[in-house]
Coordinates of C-alpha atoms (C1' of nucleotides) in Angstrom, one line a residue:
Chain Y
M158 CA -0.1 0.3 0.1
D159 CA 1.3 3.3 -1.2
R160 CA 1.8 6.8 0.8
R161 CA -1.4 8.3 -0.4
E162 CA -3.6 5.3 0.7
V163 CA -2.2 5.2 4.1
A164 CA -2.5 8.9 4.3
H165 CA -6.0 8.3 3.2
L166 CA -7.0 5.6 5.9
L167 CA -5.2 7.5 8.6
R168 CA -7.6 10.3 7.6
T169 CA -10.5 8.3 7.5
I170 CA -10.4 6.9 11.1
G171 CA -9.4 10.8 12.3
A172 CA -12.7 12.0 10.6
L173 CA -14.6 8.9 12.4
L174 CA -13.1 9.5 15.8
E175 CA -14.0 13.0 15.4
V176 CA -17.4 12.0 14.5
K177 CA -17.2 9.7 17.6
G178 CA -16.6 12.9 19.9
E179 CA -12.8 11.8 20.6
D180 CA -10.5 14.3 21.6
P181 CA -9.8 17.0 19.0
F182 CA -5.7 16.4 19.6
K183 CA -6.1 12.9 19.2
V184 CA -8.1 13.5 16.1
R185 CA -5.9 15.9 14.6
S186 CA -2.7 13.7 15.5
Y187 CA -4.1 11.4 12.8
G188 CA -4.4 14.1 10.4
R189 CA -0.4 15.1 11.0
A190 CA 0.7 11.4 10.7
A191 CA -1.3 11.6 7.3
D192 CA 0.1 14.7 6.1
S193 CA 3.7 14.0 7.3
I194 CA 3.3 10.0 5.4
E195 CA 2.1 11.9 2.3
S196 CA 4.5 14.4 1.9
S197 CA 7.3 12.3 2.9
D198 CA 9.6 10.0 0.5
Y199 CA 10.1 7.3 2.8
D200 CA 10.4 3.8 1.8
L201 CA 7.4 3.0 3.8
E202 CA 7.9 -0.8 3.4
K203 CA 11.4 -0.8 4.2
L204 CA 10.6 1.2 7.1
A205 CA 7.8 -1.3 8.3
G206 CA 10.3 -4.1 7.9
E207 CA 13.0 -2.7 10.1
G208 CA 10.7 -1.4 12.7
R209 CA 11.7 2.4 12.0
L210 CA 8.1 3.7 11.6
T211 CA 8.1 5.9 14.5
D212 CA 11.1 7.7 12.4
I213 CA 8.3 9.2 10.8
P214 CA 7.3 12.4 12.6
G215 CA 3.6 12.2 13.8
V216 CA 3.9 8.5 14.3
G217 CA 4.4 7.3 17.8
K218 CA 4.2 3.9 19.7
N219 CA 0.5 3.6 19.4
L220 CA -0.1 4.9 15.5
E221 CA 3.2 2.5 14.3
P222 CA 1.4 -1.0 14.5
K223 CA -1.7 0.5 13.0
V224 CA 0.3 2.2 9.9
R225 CA 2.5 -1.3 9.6
E226 CA -0.8 -3.2 9.4
M227 CA -1.6 -0.7 6.7
I228 CA 1.6 -1.1 4.7
L229 CA 1.9 -4.8 4.8
T230 CA -2.1 -6.0 4.6
G231 CA -3.6 -2.9 2.9
S232 CA -6.4 -2.7 5.4
S233 CA -7.2 -1.6 8.8
S234 CA -8.5 -3.7 11.5
Y235 CA -9.2 -0.5 13.9
L236 CA -10.4 1.2 10.8
E237 CA -12.9 -1.7 10.2
R238 CA -14.1 -1.7 14.1
L239 CA -14.9 2.0 13.6
V240 CA -17.0 1.6 10.5
A241 CA -19.1 -1.0 12.4
E242 CA -19.8 1.9 14.8
I243 CA -20.2 4.6 12.2
P244 CA -20.8 4.0 8.7
E245 CA -18.3 5.4 6.2
G246 CA -20.8 7.4 4.5
V247 CA -21.5 9.4 7.8
L248 CA -18.3 11.3 6.5
D249 CA -19.6 12.5 3.3
L250 CA -22.0 14.8 5.5
L251 CA -19.2 16.6 7.1
K252 CA -18.6 18.0 3.4
V253 CA -21.8 19.9 3.6
P254 CA -21.8 23.3 5.2
G255 CA -23.2 23.6 8.5
I256 CA -22.4 20.2 9.4
G257 CA -19.7 19.5 11.6
P258 CA -18.9 16.4 13.4
K259 CA -21.4 17.0 16.3
T260 CA -24.3 17.3 13.8
A261 CA -23.2 14.5 11.6
R262 CA -23.2 12.1 14.7
L263 CA -26.8 13.4 15.3
L264 CA -28.2 13.1 12.0
Y265 CA -26.8 9.2 12.5
T266 CA -27.9 8.5 15.4
A267 CA -31.3 10.3 15.6
L268 CA -32.5 9.7 12.2
G269 CA -30.0 7.3 10.7
I270 CA -28.8 9.4 8.0
A271 CA -25.8 7.9 6.7
S272 CA -25.2 9.1 3.1
L273 CA -25.9 12.4 0.9
D274 CA -28.9 10.6 -0.1
D275 CA -30.4 10.1 3.0
L276 CA -29.8 13.8 4.0
D277 CA -31.6 15.1 0.7
A278 CA -34.5 12.5 1.5
A279 CA -34.5 14.0 5.5
L280 CA -34.2 17.6 4.2
K281 CA -37.2 17.0 1.8
A282 CA -39.5 15.6 4.7
H283 CA -38.3 18.2 6.7
K284 CA -37.5 15.9 9.6
I285 CA -34.1 17.8 10.4
Q286 CA -35.8 20.9 12.2
G287 CA -37.2 19.6 15.5
L288 CA -34.0 17.8 16.2
P289 CA -32.2 19.6 19.3
G290 CA -30.5 22.6 17.9
M291 CA -32.1 22.4 14.7
G292 CA -34.3 24.7 13.0
R293 CA -35.9 26.0 9.4
K294 CA -32.6 28.1 9.0
R295 CA -30.5 25.1 9.7
E296 CA -32.3 23.2 6.8
E297 CA -32.2 25.9 4.6
I298 CA -28.2 26.2 4.8
M299 CA -27.7 22.3 4.5
A300 CA -30.0 22.2 1.6
E301 CA -28.1 25.0 -0.1
G302 CA -24.8 23.4 0.6
L303 CA -25.9 20.2 -0.4
A304 CA -27.2 21.4 -4.1
E305 CA -23.6 23.0 -4.3
I306 CA -22.2 19.4 -3.7
R307 CA -24.7 17.8 -6.3
R308 CA -23.3 20.2 -9.0
Y309 CA -20.3 18.4 -8.6
A310 CA -21.4 14.8 -8.0
G311 CA -19.3 12.4 -10.1
R312 CA -16.6 14.7 -10.8
I313 CA -13.3 15.5 -9.3
S314 CA -11.0 18.4 -9.7
I315 CA -8.1 18.3 -12.2
G316 CA -5.5 18.7 -9.4
V317 CA -6.5 15.3 -8.2
A318 CA -7.1 13.5 -11.3
L319 CA -4.0 14.7 -13.4
P320 CA -1.2 13.3 -10.8
V321 CA -3.3 10.3 -10.5
A322 CA -3.7 9.7 -14.1
E323 CA 0.2 10.4 -14.3
S324 CA 1.1 8.0 -12.3
I325 CA -0.8 5.5 -13.6
V326 CA 0.6 6.4 -17.1
A327 CA 4.0 6.1 -15.4
S328 CA 3.2 2.8 -13.8
L329 CA 2.1 1.3 -16.8
R330 CA 5.6 2.5 -18.6
Q331 CA 7.6 0.4 -16.1
K332 CA 5.7 -2.7 -17.5
S333 CA 6.6 -1.7 -21.1
I334 CA 3.3 -0.5 -21.6
A335 CA 2.7 2.7 -23.5
A336 CA 0.0 4.9 -22.8
A337 CA -1.1 8.8 -23.0
L338 CA -3.5 11.0 -21.4
V339 CA -6.8 11.5 -23.3
G340 CA -10.2 13.1 -22.6
E341 CA -11.1 15.5 -19.9
V342 CA -8.0 15.4 -18.2
R343 CA -5.8 16.4 -21.4
R344 CA -8.1 19.0 -21.8
A345 CA -7.3 20.2 -18.3
E346 CA -10.8 20.7 -17.7
E347 CA -11.5 22.0 -13.9
T348 CA -13.3 19.1 -12.8
V349 CA -13.4 15.6 -14.8
S350 CA -15.9 12.6 -14.7
A351 CA -13.1 10.0 -15.7
L352 CA -9.9 9.2 -16.1
D353 CA -8.8 8.5 -19.8
L354 CA -5.9 6.6 -20.9
L355 CA -5.2 5.2 -24.2
V356 CA -2.8 2.3 -24.5
L357 CA -0.6 1.1 -27.1
K358 CA -1.5 -2.2 -28.3
N359 CA 0.4 -4.4 -30.7
P360 CA -1.8 -6.4 -33.3
D361 CA -0.8 -9.7 -31.8
E362 CA -2.0 -8.6 -28.1
S363 CA -5.2 -8.8 -26.7
P364 CA -6.5 -5.9 -24.1
S365 CA -6.7 -8.5 -21.6
S366 CA -3.1 -9.7 -21.9
I367 CA -2.3 -6.3 -21.6
L368 CA -4.6 -5.9 -18.8
E369 CA -2.7 -8.8 -16.7
R370 CA 0.6 -7.3 -17.9
S371 CA -0.2 -3.8 -16.4
G372 CA -0.5 -5.1 -12.6
L373 CA -4.1 -3.5 -12.2
V374 CA -5.7 -6.7 -12.5
P375 CA -7.3 -7.3 -9.4
G376 CA -5.1 -9.3 -7.3
A377 CA -2.1 -8.2 -8.8
S378 CA -1.3 -5.5 -6.4
S379 CA -2.5 -4.1 -3.1
S380 CA -4.7 -1.1 -4.9
A381 CA -7.1 -4.1 -6.4
L382 CA -9.7 -2.2 -8.5
E383 CA -12.8 -3.5 -9.9
Q384 CA -12.9 -3.5 -14.0
S385 CA -15.2 -4.5 -16.4
W386 CA -15.1 -4.9 -20.1
D387 CA -16.9 -2.5 -22.0
D388 CA -17.7 -4.1 -25.5
A389 CA -19.6 -1.6 -27.0
H390 CA -16.4 1.1 -26.5
G391 CA -14.0 -1.5 -26.5
R392 CA -12.2 -0.2 -23.3
Y393 CA -11.8 -1.3 -20.0
V394 CA -13.5 0.7 -17.2
F395 CA -12.2 0.7 -13.5
G396 CA -13.6 1.7 -10.3
T397 CA -11.1 3.7 -8.4
G398 CA -11.1 4.7 -4.9
L399 CA -11.8 8.6 -6.0
G400 CA -15.4 8.4 -7.1
V401 CA -14.6 8.4 -11.2
P402 CA -13.6 5.6 -13.0
L403 CA -10.2 4.9 -14.7
R404 CA -11.3 4.2 -18.6
L405 CA -8.3 2.1 -20.6
H406 CA -9.0 2.6 -24.3
F407 CA -6.9 0.6 -27.0
A408 CA -5.1 1.3 -30.2
G409 CA -2.5 -0.5 -32.5
M410 CA 0.5 1.7 -33.6
N411 CA -1.2 3.5 -36.9
A412 CA -4.4 4.0 -35.5
F413 CA -3.0 5.7 -32.0
W414 CA -3.0 9.4 -32.5
P415 CA -6.2 9.5 -34.8
R416 CA -7.9 7.5 -32.0
A417 CA -5.9 9.9 -29.3
L418 CA -7.5 13.0 -30.8
W419 CA -11.1 11.5 -30.9
L420 CA -10.8 10.6 -27.3
T421 CA -9.6 14.0 -26.3
G422 CA -12.3 15.7 -28.5
P423 CA -14.5 17.8 -27.1
S424 CA -17.3 16.6 -29.6
E425 CA -17.9 20.0 -31.1
F426 CA -14.4 20.2 -32.2
L427 CA -14.5 17.0 -33.7
D428 CA -17.5 18.4 -35.6
Y429 CA -15.6 20.5 -37.0
F430 CA -12.4 18.7 -37.8
S431 CA -14.7 16.4 -39.5
K432 CA -16.1 19.0 -41.6
K433 CA -12.0 20.0 -42.7
A434 CA -11.6 16.6 -43.6
R435 CA -14.6 16.2 -45.7
E436 CA -13.3 19.3 -47.7
R437 CA -10.2 17.3 -48.2
G438 CA -11.9 13.8 -49.1
L439 CA -11.6 12.2 -45.5
V440 CA -13.7 10.7 -42.9
L441 CA -12.7 10.9 -39.0
T442 CA -14.2 8.0 -37.2
E443 CA -13.4 6.6 -33.7
A444 CA -10.8 4.4 -35.3
G445 CA -9.0 6.7 -37.4
L446 CA -8.8 9.2 -40.7
V447 CA -9.6 7.5 -43.8
R448 CA -10.5 8.3 -47.4
E449 CA -14.1 8.8 -48.1
G450 CA -16.1 5.5 -49.1
E451 CA -13.6 3.6 -46.9
T452 CA -14.8 0.8 -44.8
L453 CA -14.1 1.2 -41.0
E454 CA -12.4 -2.4 -41.4
A455 CA -9.9 -0.8 -43.6
A456 CA -9.6 1.9 -41.4
R457 CA -8.8 -0.6 -38.5
T458 CA -5.5 -1.3 -40.3
G459 CA -4.4 2.6 -39.6
F460 CA -4.3 5.6 -41.7
F461 CA -0.7 6.6 -41.3
G462 CA 0.7 3.9 -43.7
D463 CA -2.4 4.3 -46.2
V464 CA -3.1 8.3 -46.8
G465 CA -0.4 9.4 -44.4
T466 CA 2.6 11.2 -45.7
A467 CA 6.1 9.8 -45.9
E468 CA 7.0 11.7 -42.3
A469 CA 3.8 10.4 -40.8
R470 CA 4.8 6.8 -41.3
F471 CA 6.3 5.3 -38.2
P472 CA 9.9 4.0 -38.7
K473 CA 9.9 0.2 -39.0
N474 CA 11.1 -0.6 -35.4
A475 CA 9.8 2.6 -33.7
E476 CA 10.3 2.9 -30.1
I477 CA 7.4 3.4 -27.5
E478 CA 8.8 7.3 -26.9
D479 CA 9.0 7.9 -30.5
I480 CA 5.0 7.1 -31.2
M481 CA 3.9 8.4 -28.2
D482 CA 5.3 12.0 -29.4
A483 CA 2.4 14.2 -29.6
R484 CA 3.8 15.5 -32.7
F485 CA 2.2 12.9 -34.6
E486 CA -1.2 14.2 -34.0
D487 CA -0.1 17.5 -35.2
L488 CA 0.4 15.9 -38.4
L489 CA -3.3 14.8 -38.4
F490 CA -4.3 18.6 -38.2
G491 CA -1.8 19.1 -41.2
M492 CA -3.4 16.5 -43.3
V493 CA -6.8 18.5 -43.1
S494 CA -5.4 22.2 -43.5
L495 CA -5.3 23.0 -39.9
S496 CA -2.7 24.1 -37.7
P497 CA -2.3 22.1 -34.6
I498 CA -4.6 23.2 -31.7
P499 CA -3.4 22.7 -28.3
P500 CA -5.8 20.0 -26.3
E501 CA -6.9 23.1 -23.9
V502 CA -8.4 25.4 -26.3
R503 CA -10.1 22.7 -28.9
H504 CA -13.4 23.8 -27.4
R505 CA -12.4 27.5 -28.5
K506 CA -14.1 28.2 -31.2
E507 CA -11.9 31.6 -31.9
F508 CA -8.8 28.9 -32.0
W509 CA -10.6 26.8 -34.6
E510 CA -10.7 29.6 -36.8
A511 CA -7.5 30.7 -36.2
S512 CA -6.2 27.3 -37.2
A513 CA -7.7 27.1 -40.6
A514 CA -6.0 30.8 -41.0
G515 CA -2.8 28.8 -40.1
K516 CA -2.1 31.3 -37.1
V517 CA -2.8 29.6 -34.1
P518 CA -1.5 32.0 -30.9
P519 CA 0.7 31.0 -28.4
L520 CA -0.7 30.1 -25.3
V521 CA 1.1 30.7 -21.6
D522 CA 3.2 27.3 -21.1
P523 CA 4.6 25.9 -17.9
N524 CA 8.0 26.8 -18.8
D525 CA 7.1 30.5 -19.2
L526 CA 6.8 31.0 -15.9
R527 CA 9.7 32.9 -13.9
G528 CA 8.7 32.9 -10.8
D529 CA 5.6 32.3 -8.1
I530 CA 4.3 35.4 -6.3
H531 CA 1.8 34.0 -3.7
L532 CA 3.5 31.8 -1.1
H533 CA 2.9 31.1 2.6
T534 CA 5.6 30.3 5.3
L535 CA 5.8 29.8 8.8
W536 CA 5.0 33.7 9.5
S537 CA 1.5 32.9 9.0
D538 CA 0.0 29.0 7.9
G539 CA 2.7 27.6 6.0
V540 CA 4.4 24.8 7.5
A541 CA 7.9 25.6 6.4
G542 CA 10.3 28.6 6.5
I543 CA 11.3 31.2 3.9
E544 CA 14.5 29.7 3.0
A545 CA 13.1 26.2 2.1
M546 CA 10.1 27.7 0.1
V547 CA 13.3 29.5 -1.7
Q548 CA 14.5 26.2 -2.2
A549 CA 11.9 24.7 -3.5
A550 CA 11.6 27.8 -6.0
I551 CA 15.1 27.1 -7.2
G552 CA 13.9 23.6 -7.8
M553 CA 11.2 24.5 -9.9
G554 CA 13.7 26.6 -12.3
Y555 CA 12.5 30.0 -11.2
S556 CA 14.0 33.4 -11.1
Y557 CA 12.0 34.6 -8.0
I558 CA 9.5 34.4 -5.5
A559 CA 7.2 36.5 -3.7
I560 CA 6.6 35.4 -0.2
T561 CA 3.2 36.7 0.9
D562 CA 2.2 35.6 4.3
H563 CA -1.1 36.1 5.6
A564 CA -2.1 39.7 7.1
T565 CA -5.2 39.1 8.4
D566 CA -7.8 39.3 11.3
M567 CA -8.6 35.7 11.6
K568 CA -7.4 34.9 15.1
M569 CA -6.5 31.3 14.2
I570 CA -3.9 32.9 11.9
R571 CA -1.1 34.3 13.8
G572 CA 0.1 36.3 10.7
I573 CA 1.9 39.9 9.8
T574 CA 0.7 42.7 11.8
H575 CA 2.2 46.3 11.7
E576 CA 4.1 45.4 15.2
R577 CA 5.6 42.1 13.1
L578 CA 6.4 43.9 9.7
D579 CA 9.9 44.8 10.7
E580 CA 11.1 41.4 11.9
Y581 CA 9.3 39.8 8.8
L582 CA 11.1 41.9 6.3
R583 CA 14.3 41.6 8.3
E584 CA 13.9 37.9 7.8
I585 CA 13.5 37.8 4.3
R586 CA 16.5 40.3 3.5
Q587 CA 18.6 37.7 5.4
V588 CA 17.5 34.8 3.0
Q589 CA 17.6 37.1 0.2
E590 CA 21.6 37.6 1.1
K591 CA 22.1 34.0 1.1
Y592 CA 20.8 33.5 -2.4
P593 CA 22.3 36.6 -4.2
G594 CA 21.3 35.1 -7.6
F595 CA 17.4 34.6 -6.8
R596 CA 15.1 37.6 -6.4
V597 CA 13.3 37.1 -2.9
Y598 CA 10.3 39.8 -2.9
S599 CA 8.6 40.7 0.6
G600 CA 5.0 40.6 0.1
V601 CA 1.8 40.0 1.9
E602 CA -1.8 38.4 1.5
V603 CA -3.9 41.1 2.9
D604 CA -7.1 40.8 4.1
I605 CA -9.9 42.9 2.6
L606 CA -12.2 43.5 5.5
R607 CA -15.7 44.1 5.4
D608 CA -15.9 47.5 4.5
G609 CA -13.8 46.9 1.9
R610 CA -10.6 48.7 3.7
L611 CA -7.4 46.6 3.8
Y612 CA -6.2 44.8 7.1
L613 CA -2.7 47.0 7.1
P614 CA -2.6 50.7 6.8
D615 CA -1.2 52.1 3.6
E616 CA 2.4 53.2 5.0
D617 CA 2.9 49.7 5.8
L618 CA 2.0 48.2 2.3
A619 CA 4.2 50.8 1.0
R620 CA 7.3 48.9 2.1
L621 CA 6.3 46.0 0.4
D622 CA 7.4 44.4 -3.1
V623 CA 4.1 42.7 -3.5
V624 CA 0.7 43.2 -2.3
I625 CA -2.1 40.8 -2.7
A626 CA -5.6 41.8 -1.4
S627 CA -8.2 39.0 -0.9
I628 CA -11.5 38.2 0.7
H629 CA -11.6 35.7 3.5
H630 CA -14.9 36.1 5.2
E631 CA -18.3 36.6 4.2
I632 CA -17.9 36.0 0.7
D633 CA -21.3 35.5 -0.9
S634 CA -23.5 38.1 -2.2
K635 CA -24.9 39.5 1.1
G636 CA -20.9 40.4 2.1
D637 CA -21.1 42.7 -1.0
G638 CA -17.6 41.3 -2.4
V639 CA -17.8 42.9 -5.6
R640 CA -17.6 46.3 -4.0
R641 CA -14.9 45.4 -1.6
L642 CA -12.9 43.7 -4.5
I643 CA -13.3 47.2 -6.5
K644 CA -12.5 49.2 -4.0
A645 CA -9.3 47.2 -3.1
A646 CA -8.2 47.7 -6.6
M647 CA -8.5 51.4 -6.7
N648 CA -5.4 50.9 -3.7
P649 CA -2.3 52.1 -5.3
H650 CA -0.5 49.8 -2.9
V651 CA -2.3 46.7 -4.0
D652 CA -0.7 44.9 -7.2
V653 CA -2.7 41.4 -7.4
L654 CA -6.3 40.9 -6.0
G655 CA -6.1 37.1 -4.8
H656 CA -8.6 34.7 -5.6
P657 CA -11.2 37.2 -6.8
A658 CA -14.3 34.9 -6.7
G659 CA -14.0 33.0 -3.6
R660 CA -15.0 29.9 -4.5
L661 CA -14.1 26.3 -3.0
I662 CA -15.3 23.7 -5.8
G663 CA -17.7 22.0 -4.6
R664 CA -18.2 23.6 -1.3
R665 CA -18.8 27.1 -1.9
A666 CA -19.8 29.0 -4.9
G667 CA -18.2 32.0 -4.3
I668 CA -19.3 35.5 -5.7
V669 CA -21.3 34.5 -8.7
S670 CA -22.0 37.7 -10.0
G671 CA -20.4 41.3 -10.5
L672 CA -17.2 39.9 -11.3
E673 CA -17.1 41.4 -14.6
E674 CA -17.2 44.7 -13.1
V675 CA -14.1 43.9 -11.0
L676 CA -12.6 43.1 -14.1
E677 CA -13.4 46.6 -15.6
A678 CA -11.7 48.0 -12.4
A679 CA -8.4 45.8 -12.8
A680 CA -8.3 46.9 -16.3
T681 CA -8.3 50.5 -15.5
T682 CA -6.1 50.5 -12.1
G683 CA -3.7 48.2 -14.0
T684 CA -4.1 45.6 -10.9
A685 CA -3.0 42.2 -11.6
I686 CA -6.0 39.3 -11.2
E687 CA -4.7 36.5 -9.2
I688 CA -5.2 32.7 -11.0
N689 CA -4.9 31.0 -7.9
S690 CA -4.2 27.0 -8.8
S691 CA -5.2 25.6 -5.4
P692 CA -6.9 22.6 -6.7
D693 CA -10.2 23.3 -4.7
R694 CA -10.2 26.9 -5.8
L695 CA -9.1 27.4 -9.6
D696 CA -10.2 30.9 -9.1
L697 CA -10.5 32.8 -11.2
P698 CA -12.5 30.5 -13.7
E699 CA -11.9 30.0 -17.1
N700 CA -14.5 32.1 -18.5
L701 CA -13.8 35.1 -16.7
V702 CA -10.1 34.7 -17.3
A703 CA -11.3 35.1 -21.0
L704 CA -13.5 37.6 -20.5
G705 CA -10.7 39.8 -18.7
Y706 CA -8.1 39.0 -21.3
S707 CA -10.4 40.6 -23.8
K708 CA -10.5 43.8 -21.5
G709 CA -7.2 43.6 -21.5
V710 CA -6.4 42.4 -17.8
R711 CA -2.9 41.1 -16.6
F712 CA -3.0 37.8 -14.8
A713 CA -0.5 36.5 -12.1
V714 CA -0.5 32.7 -12.1
C715 CA 0.0 31.5 -8.3
S716 CA 0.5 28.6 -6.3
D717 CA -1.0 29.8 -3.0
A718 CA 1.7 27.0 -1.7
H719 CA 1.6 26.5 2.1
S720 CA 4.6 24.1 1.6
P721 CA 7.6 23.5 -0.4
G722 CA 6.1 20.3 -2.2
G723 CA 2.9 22.9 -2.8
L724 CA 4.6 25.2 -5.5
G725 CA 4.1 22.5 -8.1
T726 CA 0.2 22.9 -7.9
I727 CA 0.9 26.1 -9.7
R728 CA 0.4 24.1 -13.3
Y729 CA -3.3 23.4 -12.5
G730 CA -4.4 27.1 -12.6
L731 CA -2.0 27.4 -15.5
L732 CA -3.3 24.9 -17.6
T733 CA -7.3 24.8 -16.2
C734 CA -7.6 28.4 -16.0
A735 CA -5.0 30.5 -18.3
R736 CA -4.5 28.1 -20.8
R737 CA -8.2 26.9 -21.3
A738 CA -8.9 30.6 -21.5
G739 CA -6.6 31.2 -24.3
I740 CA -4.2 33.4 -22.8
P741 CA -0.5 34.2 -24.3
P742 CA 2.6 34.7 -22.0
E743 CA 2.7 38.3 -22.3
Y744 CA -0.6 38.6 -20.5
V745 CA 0.9 36.7 -17.0
V746 CA 3.1 39.0 -15.0
N747 CA 5.1 36.2 -13.7
T748 CA 6.5 35.3 -16.9
K749 CA 8.5 38.4 -17.0
P750 CA 12.2 38.3 -16.0
A751 CA 11.2 40.7 -13.0
L752 CA 8.1 42.1 -11.7
P753 CA 7.2 45.0 -13.8
W754 CA 5.8 47.3 -10.8
V755 CA 8.9 46.5 -8.4
T756 CA 12.0 49.2 -8.8
G757 CA 15.3 48.3 -7.7
Chain J
dG298 C1' -2.1 10.6 20.1
dC299 C1' 2.6 12.8 19.7
dC300 C1' 6.0 15.3 21.3
dG301 C1' 9.4 17.2 24.5
dT302 C1' 10.6 17.7 28.3
dT303 C1' 11.4 21.7 34.0
dT304 C1' 11.1 12.7 32.4
dT305 C1' 6.4 10.8 32.9
dC306 C1' 2.5 14.9 32.4
dG307 C1' 1.1 19.2 30.1
dG308 C1' 0.4 21.3 26.0
dC309 C1' -1.1 20.9 21.1
dC310 C1' -5.3 26.5 17.5
dC311 C1' -8.3 30.5 19.0
dG312 C1' -11.9 33.3 18.6
dA313 C1' -16.2 35.2 16.2
dC314 C1' -20.5 34.1 14.5
dT315 C1' -25.4 32.0 14.4
dG316 C1' -29.3 29.9 15.0
dT317 C1' -30.9 28.1 18.2
dT318 C1' -31.9 29.7 22.6
dT319 C1' -33.1 31.7 26.8
dT320 C1' -27.4 31.0 28.2
dC321 C1' -24.7 28.3 24.6
dA322 C1' -23.4 24.3 21.7
dG323 C1' -21.3 23.9 17.5
dT324 C1' -19.1 25.7 13.0
dC325 C1' -16.0 28.0 10.3
dG326 C1' -11.7 30.3 9.1

DNA sequence: GCCGTTTTCGGCCCGACTGTTTTCAGTCG
């Protein structure tokens, strides 16, 4: 059992203990151990074998045997005992706003509610008001929250889906099986309903024998998955622990990229592509690109050796790496007189037109990023010091970062105050001196208060290189977020508006109207708009990024990392919000060699 | 339940808000 799975079991135990009403500190210790195991690179099986699991911070004498059992057997008898008391479905209730551990337990013990469906039924029958402490208003809040969760039912964030899909591709590759991402994950949709992989198949091999070789067959590994063959689509469908299926599609060498194009879609783009193909006497089918009048059977032999050009033909002894090169897909575009369109913008009609005209504009690319300007450290709610974040940034190949700890009146976070500012700036300067070739900007993420003023006075903000202004409380419509954001944008010290919509995917809708006005204001004041890449935010969403771009707004793509490992999440915002919106690199401030508004 | 000790027990994340009360428990950031 791998790190992620162990961490997941530990978190499940922690949540169940919390619902049981156990000591909060005990509950938290399970979460801490999970974080520690997940973010480490320990060889768990080795440590378990040597009895050294307590070397892991957060794992003590009580957790050691529990973790060892998970690693060695893939399950936990302790967890099984807990689930006998409280079904795991009760934990789904915790995702609903207004339901915490106490309420979840009450709902389960009083009404037997053990799933979101149960909750839905109880809300509709108004069974909840009348329980101790529950009234009409509580029911309303729960119903609203449940509706938001239901909007994302059966979907997971790209931030969860992409790394899992990539790790499956990597593990298949280790078994000499070549596969590529297709479908929603390849298009980098903000949430996806399935993980689709296209697997390369030799003519003499069957999908089932590949599957056997893959190690994904139940029983072949501890992470056994339910699987079934879907004959209509020629694919295997697996259940995963993520709430979305994994689907393995198969194609031979010559049909690989036509099939990848088909499976990547989206369907309205395939319609357009087909139309262009017909103009050239070609037909796009699920199995390949074929000459008009040709049968599907013929198509199954693949098109590259048939209607393909000489350079589109694979060499006789092509290596997997050669075949996996997406430039072969580009050749398909060429065959129908289109310029290649990156998967993330194939849904955008303006790119179809640009493609037909042979002028697809460049999109901002991960390699364009020169720095990350929204990061937290131990100075507020981050888990690492400034220097550790600098080293992580250097590891990402950046030339600069901005340290932007919270300046907030949220009491739980001890952030940057007027009194602590001197000391904070001093430490940033000290780290800067140790890394002369790398720029460490000083900054804060300052709270926009209820009246639109900022938590720190202007004279403090004036001392910082980067000021991100964000709303952290009363984000919904009654908090009048639009007016507060515009007021913050008008402040000349504010460089960036942080996570403007304030949404949390699947939990909180955030500001749902009026953000056009904020974009107008930002375009006028020159304030950059953040694209926050945290997988549960992905804020600003694509459609509003595209709108801002049309108004001339500049963007800052940021990780909002709270740990060194967190810097890597920046790609989710980049792919899902920036690239899908069709943003070129020059509209992203942190593609510049230095921040334009900082002098000296 | 972990950790780090002033070594075997106390600290660990705290305060505002809210819907429900009729004095406060529970949630949230």
